[in-house]
CSV table of N, CA and C in Angstrom, one decimal:
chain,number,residue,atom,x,y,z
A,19,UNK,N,0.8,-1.2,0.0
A,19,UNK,CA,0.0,0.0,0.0
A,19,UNK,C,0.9,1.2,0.0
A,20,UNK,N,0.7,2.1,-1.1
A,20,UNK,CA,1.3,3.3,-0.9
A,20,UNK,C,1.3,4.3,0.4
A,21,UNK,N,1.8,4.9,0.3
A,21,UNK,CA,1.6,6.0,1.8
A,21,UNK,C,0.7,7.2,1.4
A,22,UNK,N,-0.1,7.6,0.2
A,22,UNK,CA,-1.4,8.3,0.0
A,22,UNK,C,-2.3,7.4,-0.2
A,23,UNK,N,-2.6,6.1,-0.1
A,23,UNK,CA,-3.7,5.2,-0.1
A,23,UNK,C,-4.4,5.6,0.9
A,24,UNK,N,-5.8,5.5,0.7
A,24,UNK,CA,-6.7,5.5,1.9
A,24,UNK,C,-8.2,6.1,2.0
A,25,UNK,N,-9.0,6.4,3.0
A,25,UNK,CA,-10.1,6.9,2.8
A,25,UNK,C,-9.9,8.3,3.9
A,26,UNK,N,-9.8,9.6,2.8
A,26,UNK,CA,-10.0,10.3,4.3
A,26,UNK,C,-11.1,11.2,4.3
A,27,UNK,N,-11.7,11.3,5.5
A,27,UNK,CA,-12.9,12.2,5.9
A,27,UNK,C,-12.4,13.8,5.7
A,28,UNK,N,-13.1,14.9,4.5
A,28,UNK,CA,-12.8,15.8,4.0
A,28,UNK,C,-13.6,17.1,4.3
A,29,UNK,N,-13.2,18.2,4.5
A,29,UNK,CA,-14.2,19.0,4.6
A,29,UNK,C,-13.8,20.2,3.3
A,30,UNK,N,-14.1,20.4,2.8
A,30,UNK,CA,-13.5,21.6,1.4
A,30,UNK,C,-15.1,23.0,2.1
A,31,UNK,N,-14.0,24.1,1.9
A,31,UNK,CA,-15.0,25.5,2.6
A,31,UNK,C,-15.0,26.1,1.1
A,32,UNK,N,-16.3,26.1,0.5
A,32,UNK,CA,-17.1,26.4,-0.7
A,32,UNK,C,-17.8,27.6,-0.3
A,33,UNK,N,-18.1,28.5,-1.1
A,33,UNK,CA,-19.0,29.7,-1.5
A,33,UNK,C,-20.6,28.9,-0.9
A,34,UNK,N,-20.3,27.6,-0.8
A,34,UNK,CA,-22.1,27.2,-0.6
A,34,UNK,C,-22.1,27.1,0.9
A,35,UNK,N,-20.7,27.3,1.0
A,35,UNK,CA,-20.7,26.8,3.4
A,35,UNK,C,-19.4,25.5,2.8
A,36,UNK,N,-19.4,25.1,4.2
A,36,UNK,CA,-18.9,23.8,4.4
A,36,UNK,C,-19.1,22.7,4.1
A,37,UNK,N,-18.1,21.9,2.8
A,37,UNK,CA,-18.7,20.4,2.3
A,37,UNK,C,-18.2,19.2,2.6
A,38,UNK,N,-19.3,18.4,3.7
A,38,UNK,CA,-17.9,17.4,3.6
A,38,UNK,C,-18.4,16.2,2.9
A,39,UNK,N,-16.9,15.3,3.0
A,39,UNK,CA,-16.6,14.3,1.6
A,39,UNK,C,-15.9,13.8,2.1
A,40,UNK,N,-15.8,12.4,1.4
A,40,UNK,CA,-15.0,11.2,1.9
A,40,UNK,C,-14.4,11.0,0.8
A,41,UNK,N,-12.9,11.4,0.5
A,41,UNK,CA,-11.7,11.3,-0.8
A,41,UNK,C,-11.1,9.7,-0.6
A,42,UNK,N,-11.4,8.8,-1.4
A,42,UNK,CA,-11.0,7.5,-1.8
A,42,UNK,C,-9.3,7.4,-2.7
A,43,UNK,N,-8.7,7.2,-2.2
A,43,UNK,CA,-7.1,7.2,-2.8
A,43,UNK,C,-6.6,5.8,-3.0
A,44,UNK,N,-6.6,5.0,-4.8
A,44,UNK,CA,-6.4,4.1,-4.2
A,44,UNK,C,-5.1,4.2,-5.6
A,45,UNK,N,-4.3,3.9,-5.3
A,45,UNK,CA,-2.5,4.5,-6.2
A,45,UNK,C,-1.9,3.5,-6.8
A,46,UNK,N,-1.7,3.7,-7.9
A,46,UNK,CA,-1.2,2.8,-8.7
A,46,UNK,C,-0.1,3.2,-9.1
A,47,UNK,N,1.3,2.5,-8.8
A,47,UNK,CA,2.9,3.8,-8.9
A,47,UNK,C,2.5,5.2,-9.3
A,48,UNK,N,2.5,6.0,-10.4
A,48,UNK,CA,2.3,7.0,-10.4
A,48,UNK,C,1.4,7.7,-11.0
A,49,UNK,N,-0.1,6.9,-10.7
A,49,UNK,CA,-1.5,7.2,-11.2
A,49,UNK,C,-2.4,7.1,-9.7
A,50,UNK,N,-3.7,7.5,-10.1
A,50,UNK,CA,-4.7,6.8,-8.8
A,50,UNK,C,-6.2,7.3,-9.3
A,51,UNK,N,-6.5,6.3,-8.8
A,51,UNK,CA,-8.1,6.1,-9.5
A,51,UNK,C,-8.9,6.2,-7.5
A,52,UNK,N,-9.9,6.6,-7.9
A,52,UNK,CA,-10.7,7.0,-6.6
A,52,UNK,C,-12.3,7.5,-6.9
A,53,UNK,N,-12.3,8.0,-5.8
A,53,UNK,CA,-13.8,8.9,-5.9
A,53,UNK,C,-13.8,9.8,-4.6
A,54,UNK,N,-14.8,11.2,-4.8
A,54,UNK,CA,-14.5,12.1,-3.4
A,54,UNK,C,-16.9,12.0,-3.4
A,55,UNK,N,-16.7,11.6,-2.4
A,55,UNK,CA,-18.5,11.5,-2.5
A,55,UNK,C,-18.5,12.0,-0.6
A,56,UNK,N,-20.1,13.1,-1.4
A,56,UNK,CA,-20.5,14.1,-0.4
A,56,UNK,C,-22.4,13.6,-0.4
A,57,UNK,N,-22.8,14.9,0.3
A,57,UNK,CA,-24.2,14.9,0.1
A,57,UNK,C,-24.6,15.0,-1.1
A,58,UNK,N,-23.8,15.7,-2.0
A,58,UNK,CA,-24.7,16.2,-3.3
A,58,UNK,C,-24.3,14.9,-4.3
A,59,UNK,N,-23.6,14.1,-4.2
A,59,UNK,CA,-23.3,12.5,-4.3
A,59,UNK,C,-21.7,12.1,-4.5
A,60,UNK,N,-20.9,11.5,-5.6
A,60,UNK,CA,-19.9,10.8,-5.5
A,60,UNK,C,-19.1,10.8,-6.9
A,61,UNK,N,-18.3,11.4,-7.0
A,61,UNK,CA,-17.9,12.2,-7.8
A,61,UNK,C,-16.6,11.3,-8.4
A,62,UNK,N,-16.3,10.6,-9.7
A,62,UNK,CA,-15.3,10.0,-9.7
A,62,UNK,C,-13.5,11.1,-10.4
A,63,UNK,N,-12.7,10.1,-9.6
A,63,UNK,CA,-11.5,10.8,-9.9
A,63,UNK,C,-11.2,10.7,-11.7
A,64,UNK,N,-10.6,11.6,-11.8
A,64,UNK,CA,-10.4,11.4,-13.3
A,64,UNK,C,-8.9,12.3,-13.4
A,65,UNK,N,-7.9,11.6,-14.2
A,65,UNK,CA,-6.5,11.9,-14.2
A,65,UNK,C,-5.7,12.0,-13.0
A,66,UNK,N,-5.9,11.1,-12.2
A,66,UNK,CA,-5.2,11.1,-10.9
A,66,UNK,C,-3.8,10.7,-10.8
A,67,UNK,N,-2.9,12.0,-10.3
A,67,UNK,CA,-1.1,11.4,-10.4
A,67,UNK,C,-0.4,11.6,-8.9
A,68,UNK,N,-0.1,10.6,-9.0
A,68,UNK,CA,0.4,10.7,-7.3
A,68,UNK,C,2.0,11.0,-7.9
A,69,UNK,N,2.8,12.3,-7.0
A,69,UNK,CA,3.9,12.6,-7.2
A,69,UNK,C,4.8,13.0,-6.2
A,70,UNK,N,5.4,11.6,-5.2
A,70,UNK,CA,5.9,11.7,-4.0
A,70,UNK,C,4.3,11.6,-2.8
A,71,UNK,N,4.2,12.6,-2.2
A,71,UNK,CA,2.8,12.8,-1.4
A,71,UNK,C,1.5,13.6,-1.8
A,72,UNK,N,2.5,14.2,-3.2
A,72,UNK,CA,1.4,15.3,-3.7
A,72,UNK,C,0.2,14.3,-4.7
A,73,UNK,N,-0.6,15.0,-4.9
A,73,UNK,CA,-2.0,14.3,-5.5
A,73,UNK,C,-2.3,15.3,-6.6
A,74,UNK,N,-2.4,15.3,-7.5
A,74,UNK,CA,-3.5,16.0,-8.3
A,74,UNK,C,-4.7,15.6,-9.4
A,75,UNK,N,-5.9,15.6,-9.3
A,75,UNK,CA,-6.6,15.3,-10.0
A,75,UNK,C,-7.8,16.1,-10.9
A,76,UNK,N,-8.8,15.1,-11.3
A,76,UNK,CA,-9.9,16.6,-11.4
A,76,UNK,C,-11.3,15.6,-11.7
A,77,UNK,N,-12.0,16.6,-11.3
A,77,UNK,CA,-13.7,16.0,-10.8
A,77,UNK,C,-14.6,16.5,-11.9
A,78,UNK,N,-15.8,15.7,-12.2
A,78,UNK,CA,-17.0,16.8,-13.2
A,78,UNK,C,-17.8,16.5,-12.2
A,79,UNK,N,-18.0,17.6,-12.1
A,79,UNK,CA,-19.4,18.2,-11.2
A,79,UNK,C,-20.8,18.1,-11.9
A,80,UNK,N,-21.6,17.4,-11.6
A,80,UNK,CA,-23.0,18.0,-12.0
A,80,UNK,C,-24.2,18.6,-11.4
A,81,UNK,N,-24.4,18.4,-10.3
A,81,UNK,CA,-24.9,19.3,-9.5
A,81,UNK,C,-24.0,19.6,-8.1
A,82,UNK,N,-24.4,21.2,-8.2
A,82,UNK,CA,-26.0,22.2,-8.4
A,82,UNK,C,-25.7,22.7,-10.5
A,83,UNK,N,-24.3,22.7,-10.9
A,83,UNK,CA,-24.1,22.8,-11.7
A,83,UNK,C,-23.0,22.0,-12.4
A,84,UNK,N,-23.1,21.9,-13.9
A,84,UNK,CA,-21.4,21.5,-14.5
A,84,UNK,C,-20.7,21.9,-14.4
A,85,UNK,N,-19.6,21.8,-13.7
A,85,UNK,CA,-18.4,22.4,-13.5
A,85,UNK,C,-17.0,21.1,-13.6
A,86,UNK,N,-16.2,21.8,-14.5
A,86,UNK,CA,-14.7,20.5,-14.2
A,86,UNK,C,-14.0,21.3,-12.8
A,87,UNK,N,-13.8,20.3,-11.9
A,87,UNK,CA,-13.1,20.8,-10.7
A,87,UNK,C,-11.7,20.3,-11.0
A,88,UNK,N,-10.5,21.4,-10.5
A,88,UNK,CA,-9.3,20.8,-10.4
A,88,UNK,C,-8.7,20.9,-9.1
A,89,UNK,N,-7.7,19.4,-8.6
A,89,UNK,CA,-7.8,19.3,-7.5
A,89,UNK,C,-6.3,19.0,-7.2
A,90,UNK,N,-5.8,19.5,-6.4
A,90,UNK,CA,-4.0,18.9,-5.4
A,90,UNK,C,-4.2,19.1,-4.3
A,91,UNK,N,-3.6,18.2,-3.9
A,91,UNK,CA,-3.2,17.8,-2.7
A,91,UNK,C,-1.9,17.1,-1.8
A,92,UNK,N,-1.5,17.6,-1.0
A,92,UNK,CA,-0.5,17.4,-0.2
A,92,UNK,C,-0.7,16.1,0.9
A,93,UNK,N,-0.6,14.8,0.8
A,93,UNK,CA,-0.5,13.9,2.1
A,93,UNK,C,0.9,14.0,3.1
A,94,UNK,N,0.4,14.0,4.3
A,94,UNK,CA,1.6,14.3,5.6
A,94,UNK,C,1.2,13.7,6.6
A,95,UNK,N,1.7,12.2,6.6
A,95,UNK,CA,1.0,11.1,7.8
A,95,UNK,C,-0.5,11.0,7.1
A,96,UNK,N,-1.2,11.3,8.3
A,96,UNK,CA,-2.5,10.6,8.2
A,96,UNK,C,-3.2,12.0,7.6
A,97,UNK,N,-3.1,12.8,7.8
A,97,UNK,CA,-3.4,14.4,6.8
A,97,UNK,C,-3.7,15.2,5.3
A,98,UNK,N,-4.2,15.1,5.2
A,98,UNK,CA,-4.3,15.9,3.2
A,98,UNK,C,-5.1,17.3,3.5
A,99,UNK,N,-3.9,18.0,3.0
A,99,UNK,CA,-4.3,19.3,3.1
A,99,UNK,C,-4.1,20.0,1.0
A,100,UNK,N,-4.8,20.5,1.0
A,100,UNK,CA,-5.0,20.9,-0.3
A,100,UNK,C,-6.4,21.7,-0.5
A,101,UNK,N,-6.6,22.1,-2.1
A,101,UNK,CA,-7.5,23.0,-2.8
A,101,UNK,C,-8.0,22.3,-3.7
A,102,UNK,N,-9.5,22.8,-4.2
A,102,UNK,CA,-10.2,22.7,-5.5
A,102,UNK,C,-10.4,23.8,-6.0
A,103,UNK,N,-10.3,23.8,-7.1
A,103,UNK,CA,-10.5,24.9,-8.4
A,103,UNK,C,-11.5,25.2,-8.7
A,104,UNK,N,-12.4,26.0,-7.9
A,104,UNK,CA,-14.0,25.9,-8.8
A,104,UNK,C,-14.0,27.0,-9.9
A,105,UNK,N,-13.4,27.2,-10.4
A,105,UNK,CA,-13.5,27.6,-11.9
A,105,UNK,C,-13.7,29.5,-11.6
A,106,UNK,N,-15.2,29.6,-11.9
A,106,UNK,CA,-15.4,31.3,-12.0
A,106,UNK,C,-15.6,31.6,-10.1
A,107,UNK,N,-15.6,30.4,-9.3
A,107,UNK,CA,-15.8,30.7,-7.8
A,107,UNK,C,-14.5,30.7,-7.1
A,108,UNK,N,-13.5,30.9,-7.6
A,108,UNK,CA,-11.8,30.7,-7.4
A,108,UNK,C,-11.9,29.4,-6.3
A,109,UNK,N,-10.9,29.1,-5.6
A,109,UNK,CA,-10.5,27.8,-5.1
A,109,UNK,C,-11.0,27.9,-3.6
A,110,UNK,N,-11.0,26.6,-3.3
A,110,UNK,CA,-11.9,26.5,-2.0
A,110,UNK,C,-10.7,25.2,-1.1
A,111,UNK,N,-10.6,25.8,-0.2
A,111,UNK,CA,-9.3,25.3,1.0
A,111,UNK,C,-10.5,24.0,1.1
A,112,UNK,N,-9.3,22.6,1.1
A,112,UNK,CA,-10.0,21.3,1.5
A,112,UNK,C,-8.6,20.7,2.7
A,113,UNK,N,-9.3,20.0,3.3
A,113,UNK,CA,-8.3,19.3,4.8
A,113,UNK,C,-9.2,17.7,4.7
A,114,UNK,N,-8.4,17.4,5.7
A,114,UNK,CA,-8.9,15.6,5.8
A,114,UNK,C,-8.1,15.0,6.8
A,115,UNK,N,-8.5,14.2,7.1
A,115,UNK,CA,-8.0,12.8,7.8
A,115,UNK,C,-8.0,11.9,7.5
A,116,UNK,N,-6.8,10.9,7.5
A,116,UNK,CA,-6.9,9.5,6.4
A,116,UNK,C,-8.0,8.7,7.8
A,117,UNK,N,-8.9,7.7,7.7
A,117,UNK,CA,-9.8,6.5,8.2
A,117,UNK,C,-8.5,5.9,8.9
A,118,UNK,N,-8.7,5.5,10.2
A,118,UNK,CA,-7.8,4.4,10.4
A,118,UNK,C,-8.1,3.2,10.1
């Protein structure tokens, strides 16, 4: 198991309030396929590259609207601290905890 594998409990601070989401990391040497799913539902990873601890991927949103989200992220221990890109709403601070 890589050292970004995992499930961590997410909260990303959006223009709409507070969203939280459960980010699925599962890494393949220097790819990773996943999904980040909230209330509004479960969004799959798409272009996911793991680079050392760093993460970057990107999401299609469909509701409340279409939007491509872009996403990085930093893993440190059990931690992922990073941003999403909402496009014309500029970037929204996301944090986590990996599941034990």
């Amino acid at each position: 198991m890589a050292q970004v594998d995992g499930a961590y409990d997410c909260v990303t601070k959006t223009p709409m309030g507070d969203q939280p989401s459960v980010l699925t990391v599962i890494s393949n040497g220097d790819t990773f396929q996943g999904t980040n799913a909230g209330p509004l539902g479960s969004l799959d990873v798409k272009n996911g590259k793991v680079d050392g601890n760093k993460l970057t991927w990107v999401m299609e949103m469909t509701v409340p609207m279409p939007m491509t989200l872009t996403a990085e992220a930093v893993v440190d221990g059990d931690t992922l601290t990073g941003s999403i890109d909402l496009g014309a709403f500029g970037a929204a601070p996301m944090s986590g905890k990996r599941r034990g």
